[in-house]
mmCIF file of C-alpha atoms in Angstrom:
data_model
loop_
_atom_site.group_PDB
_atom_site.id
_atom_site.type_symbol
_atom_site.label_atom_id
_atom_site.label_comp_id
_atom_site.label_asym_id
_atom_site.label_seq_id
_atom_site.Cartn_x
_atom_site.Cartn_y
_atom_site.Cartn_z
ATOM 1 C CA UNK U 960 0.000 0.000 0.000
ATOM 2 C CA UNK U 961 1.146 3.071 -0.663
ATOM 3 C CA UNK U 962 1.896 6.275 1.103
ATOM 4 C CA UNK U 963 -0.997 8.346 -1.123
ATOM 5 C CA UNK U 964 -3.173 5.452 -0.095
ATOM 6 C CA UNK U 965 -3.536 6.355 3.634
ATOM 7 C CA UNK U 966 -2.506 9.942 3.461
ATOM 8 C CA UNK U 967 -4.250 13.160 2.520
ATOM 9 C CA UNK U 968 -4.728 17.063 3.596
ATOM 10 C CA UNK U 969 -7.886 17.764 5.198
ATOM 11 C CA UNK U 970 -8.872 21.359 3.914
ATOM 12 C CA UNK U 971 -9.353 23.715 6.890
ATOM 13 C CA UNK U 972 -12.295 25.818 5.271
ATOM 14 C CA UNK U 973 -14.311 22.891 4.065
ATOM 15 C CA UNK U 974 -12.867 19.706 5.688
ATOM 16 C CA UNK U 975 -12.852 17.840 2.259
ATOM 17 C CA UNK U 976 -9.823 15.038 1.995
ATOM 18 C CA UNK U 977 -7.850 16.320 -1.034
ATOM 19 C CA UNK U 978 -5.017 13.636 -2.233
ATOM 20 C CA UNK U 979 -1.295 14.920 -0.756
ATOM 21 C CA UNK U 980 -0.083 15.531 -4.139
ATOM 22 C CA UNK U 981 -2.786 18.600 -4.086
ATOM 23 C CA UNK U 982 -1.933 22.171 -3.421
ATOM 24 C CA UNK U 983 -5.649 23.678 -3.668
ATOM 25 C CA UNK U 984 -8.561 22.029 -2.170
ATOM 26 C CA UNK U 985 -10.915 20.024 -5.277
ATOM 27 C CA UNK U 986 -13.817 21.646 -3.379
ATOM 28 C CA UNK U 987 -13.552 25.332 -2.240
ATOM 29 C CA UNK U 988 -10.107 26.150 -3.773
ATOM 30 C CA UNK U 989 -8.477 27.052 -0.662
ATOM 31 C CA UNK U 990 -4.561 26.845 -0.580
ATOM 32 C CA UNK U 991 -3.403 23.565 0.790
ATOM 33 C CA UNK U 992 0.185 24.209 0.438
ATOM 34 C CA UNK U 993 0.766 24.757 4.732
ATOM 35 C CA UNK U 994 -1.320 21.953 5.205
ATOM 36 C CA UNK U 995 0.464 18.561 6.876
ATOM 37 C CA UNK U 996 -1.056 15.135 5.137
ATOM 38 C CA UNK U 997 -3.101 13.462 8.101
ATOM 39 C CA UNK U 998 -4.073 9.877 7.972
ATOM 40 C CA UNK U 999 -7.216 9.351 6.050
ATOM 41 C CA UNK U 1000 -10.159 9.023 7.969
ATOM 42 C CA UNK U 1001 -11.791 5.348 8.148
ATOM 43 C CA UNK U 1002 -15.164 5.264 6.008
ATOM 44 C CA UNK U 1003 -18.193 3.425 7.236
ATOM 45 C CA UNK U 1004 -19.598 1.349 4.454
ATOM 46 C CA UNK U 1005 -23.079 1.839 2.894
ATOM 47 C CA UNK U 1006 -24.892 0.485 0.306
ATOM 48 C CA UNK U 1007 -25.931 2.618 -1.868
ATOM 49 C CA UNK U 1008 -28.522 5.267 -1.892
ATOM 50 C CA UNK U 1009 -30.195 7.740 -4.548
ATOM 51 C CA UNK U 1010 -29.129 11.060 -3.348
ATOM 52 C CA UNK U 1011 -26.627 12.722 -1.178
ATOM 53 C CA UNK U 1012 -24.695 10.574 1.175
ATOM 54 C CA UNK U 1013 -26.887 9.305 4.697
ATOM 55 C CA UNK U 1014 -25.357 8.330 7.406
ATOM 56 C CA UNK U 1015 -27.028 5.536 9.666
ATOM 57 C CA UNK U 1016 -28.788 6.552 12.306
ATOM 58 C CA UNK U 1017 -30.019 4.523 15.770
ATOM 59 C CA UNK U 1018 -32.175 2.251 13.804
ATOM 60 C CA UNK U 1019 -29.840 1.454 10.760
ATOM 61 C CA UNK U 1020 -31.280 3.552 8.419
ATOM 62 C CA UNK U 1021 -30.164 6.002 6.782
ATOM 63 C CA UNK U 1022 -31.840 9.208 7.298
ATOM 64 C CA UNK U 1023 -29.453 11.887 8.202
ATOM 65 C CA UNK U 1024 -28.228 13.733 4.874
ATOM 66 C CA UNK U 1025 -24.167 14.556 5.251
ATOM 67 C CA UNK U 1026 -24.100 19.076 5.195
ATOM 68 C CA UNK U 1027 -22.924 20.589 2.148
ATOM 69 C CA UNK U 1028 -19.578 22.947 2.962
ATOM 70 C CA UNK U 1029 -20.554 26.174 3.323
ATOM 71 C CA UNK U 1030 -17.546 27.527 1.319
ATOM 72 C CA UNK U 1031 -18.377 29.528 -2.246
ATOM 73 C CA UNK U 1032 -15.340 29.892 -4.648
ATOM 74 C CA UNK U 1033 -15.922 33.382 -7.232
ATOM 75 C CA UNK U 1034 -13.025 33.064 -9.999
ATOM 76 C CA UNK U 1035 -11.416 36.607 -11.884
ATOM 77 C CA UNK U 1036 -11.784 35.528 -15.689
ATOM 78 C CA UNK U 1037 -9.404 37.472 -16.587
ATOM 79 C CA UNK U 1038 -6.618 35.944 -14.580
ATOM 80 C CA UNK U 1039 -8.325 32.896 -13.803
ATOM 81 C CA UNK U 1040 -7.197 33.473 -9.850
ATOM 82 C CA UNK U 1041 -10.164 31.704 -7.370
ATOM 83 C CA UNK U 1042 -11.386 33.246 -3.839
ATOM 84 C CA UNK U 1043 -13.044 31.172 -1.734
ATOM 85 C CA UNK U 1044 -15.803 32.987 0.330
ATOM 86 C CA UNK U 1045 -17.501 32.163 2.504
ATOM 87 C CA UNK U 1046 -20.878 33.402 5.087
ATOM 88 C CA UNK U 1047 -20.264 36.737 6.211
ATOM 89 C CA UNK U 1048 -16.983 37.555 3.795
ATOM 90 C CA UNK U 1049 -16.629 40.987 3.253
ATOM 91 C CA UNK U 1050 -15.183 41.518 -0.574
ATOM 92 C CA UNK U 1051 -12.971 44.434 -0.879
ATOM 93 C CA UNK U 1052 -9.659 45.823 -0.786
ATOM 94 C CA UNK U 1053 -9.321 45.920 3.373
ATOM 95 C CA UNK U 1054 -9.903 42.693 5.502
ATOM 96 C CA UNK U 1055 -9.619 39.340 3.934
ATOM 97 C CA UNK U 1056 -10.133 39.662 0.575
ATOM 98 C CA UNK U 1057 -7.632 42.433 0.658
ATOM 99 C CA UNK U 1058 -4.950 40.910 -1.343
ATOM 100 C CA UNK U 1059 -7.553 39.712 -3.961
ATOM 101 C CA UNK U 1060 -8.711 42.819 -4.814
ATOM 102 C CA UNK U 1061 -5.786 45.330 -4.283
ATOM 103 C CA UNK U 1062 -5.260 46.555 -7.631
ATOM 104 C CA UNK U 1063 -9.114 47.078 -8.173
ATOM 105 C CA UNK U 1064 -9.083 51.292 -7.149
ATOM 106 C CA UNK U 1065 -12.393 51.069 -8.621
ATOM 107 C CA UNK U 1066 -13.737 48.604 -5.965
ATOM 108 C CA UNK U 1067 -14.372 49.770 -2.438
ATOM 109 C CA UNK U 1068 -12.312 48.706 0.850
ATOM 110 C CA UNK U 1069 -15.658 47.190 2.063
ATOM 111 C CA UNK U 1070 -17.728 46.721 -0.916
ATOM 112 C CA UNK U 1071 -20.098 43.497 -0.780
ATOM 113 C CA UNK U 1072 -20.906 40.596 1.293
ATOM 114 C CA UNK U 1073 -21.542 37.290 0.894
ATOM 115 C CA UNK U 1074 -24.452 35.392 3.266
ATOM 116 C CA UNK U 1075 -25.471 31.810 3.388
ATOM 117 C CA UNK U 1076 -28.676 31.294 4.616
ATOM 118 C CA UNK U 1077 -29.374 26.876 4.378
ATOM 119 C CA UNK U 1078 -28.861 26.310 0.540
ATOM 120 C CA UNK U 1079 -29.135 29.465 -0.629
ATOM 121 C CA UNK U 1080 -25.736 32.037 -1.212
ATOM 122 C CA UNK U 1081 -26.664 35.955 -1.811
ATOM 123 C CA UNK U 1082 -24.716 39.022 -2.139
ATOM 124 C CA UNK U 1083 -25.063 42.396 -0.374
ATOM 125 C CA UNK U 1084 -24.218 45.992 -1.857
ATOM 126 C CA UNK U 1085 -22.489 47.596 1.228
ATOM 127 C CA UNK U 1086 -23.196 50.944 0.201
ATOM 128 C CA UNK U 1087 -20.035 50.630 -2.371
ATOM 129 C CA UNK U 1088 -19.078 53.996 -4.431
ATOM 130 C CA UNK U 1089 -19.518 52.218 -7.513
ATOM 131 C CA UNK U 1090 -22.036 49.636 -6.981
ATOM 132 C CA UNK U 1091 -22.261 45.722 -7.563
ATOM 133 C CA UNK U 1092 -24.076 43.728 -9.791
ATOM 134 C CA UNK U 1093 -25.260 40.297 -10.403
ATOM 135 C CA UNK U 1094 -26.170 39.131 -14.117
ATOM 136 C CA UNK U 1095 -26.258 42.829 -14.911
ATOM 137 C CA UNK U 1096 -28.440 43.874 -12.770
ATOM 138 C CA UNK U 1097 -27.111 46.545 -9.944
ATOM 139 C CA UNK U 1098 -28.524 46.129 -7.115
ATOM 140 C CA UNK U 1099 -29.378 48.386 -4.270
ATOM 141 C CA UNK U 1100 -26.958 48.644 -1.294
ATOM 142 C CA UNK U 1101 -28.714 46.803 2.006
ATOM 143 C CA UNK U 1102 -30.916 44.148 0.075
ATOM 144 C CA UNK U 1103 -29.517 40.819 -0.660
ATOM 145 C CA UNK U 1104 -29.590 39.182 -3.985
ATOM 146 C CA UNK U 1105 -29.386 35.554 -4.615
ATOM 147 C CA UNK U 1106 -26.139 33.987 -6.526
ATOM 148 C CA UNK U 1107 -25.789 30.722 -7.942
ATOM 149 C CA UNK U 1108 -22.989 29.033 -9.953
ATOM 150 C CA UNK U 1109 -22.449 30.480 -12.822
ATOM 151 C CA UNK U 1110 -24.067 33.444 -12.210
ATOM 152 C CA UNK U 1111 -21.395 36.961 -12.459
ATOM 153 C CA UNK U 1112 -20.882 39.466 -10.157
ATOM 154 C CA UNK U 1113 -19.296 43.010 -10.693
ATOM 155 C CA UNK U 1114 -17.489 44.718 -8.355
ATOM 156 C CA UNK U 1115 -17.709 48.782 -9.964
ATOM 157 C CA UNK U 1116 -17.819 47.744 -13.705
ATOM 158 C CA UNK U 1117 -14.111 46.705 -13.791
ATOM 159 C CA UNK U 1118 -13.890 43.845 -11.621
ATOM 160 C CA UNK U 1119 -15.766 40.972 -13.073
ATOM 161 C CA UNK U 1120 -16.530 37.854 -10.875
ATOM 162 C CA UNK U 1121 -18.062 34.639 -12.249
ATOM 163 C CA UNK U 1122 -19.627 32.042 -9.224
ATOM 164 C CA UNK U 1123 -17.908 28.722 -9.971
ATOM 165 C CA UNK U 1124 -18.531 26.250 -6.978
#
């Protein structure tokens, strides 16, 4: 058996088990590179089910769905560079999305927000100077609009975002 076999990184934003060899996480695109490999965690077996993954409960069955990572990743088409975002992220050029958006003067230092709310990801105008959109549609600053893979976002109307996981 090999070492690759038993070993992976765990990603610390989304906990998904990403092979060693792996530098961003498969899932929310955070860097792995300070990561250690850990042992991989021992799986319970299951037969199969339609649907997500269930884990058994008291009686056997399988009726407790596994949570979906509440991590979004937006990408910059035109350097192809990934943020992963997730509830409460403030996107701008102060805090943690800092670094992401430093050369952007046209995007405020606290521009948007992202929420999570059970399945459902939205973006919030926070009162930018030159506005956000989703789809092409601005939206007003305080009201939350929905995003969904594949949808883009604009940060002022030179900072295009596209919503890729």
């Amino acid at each position: 058996m090999d070492v690759a076999d038993v070993m992976v990184k765990i990603c610390p934003a989304c906990n998904e088990e990403n092979p060693i060899s792996e530098v961003i996480c498969r899932v929310c695109m955070t860097n792995l590179t300070s990561v250690s490999p850990t042992q991989k965690k021992a799986k319970e077996v299951l037969a199969p089910a339609a649907g997500p993954e269930k884990a058994p409960d008291a009686d056997g069955g399988r009726t407790i769905c596994s949570p979906l990572p509440a991590v979004l990743s937006l990408s910059r088409p035109s350097d192809g560079r990934a943020l992963p975002v997730a509830d409460g992220s403030v996107l701008g050029r102060s805090g943690e999305s800092g670094a992401f958006f430093e050369k952007d003067r046209t995007v405020s230092r606290s521009h948007a927000k992202i929420h999570f709310n059970g399945d459902i990801w939205s973006i919030e105008d926070l009162n930018s100077t030159n506005g956000t959109w989703v789809n092409g549609k601005r939206l007003t600053p305080a009201h939350p609009s929905p995003i969904r893979v594949g949808d883009s976002i604009a940060l002022s109307m030179a900072c295009e975002l596209k919503v890729i996981a």
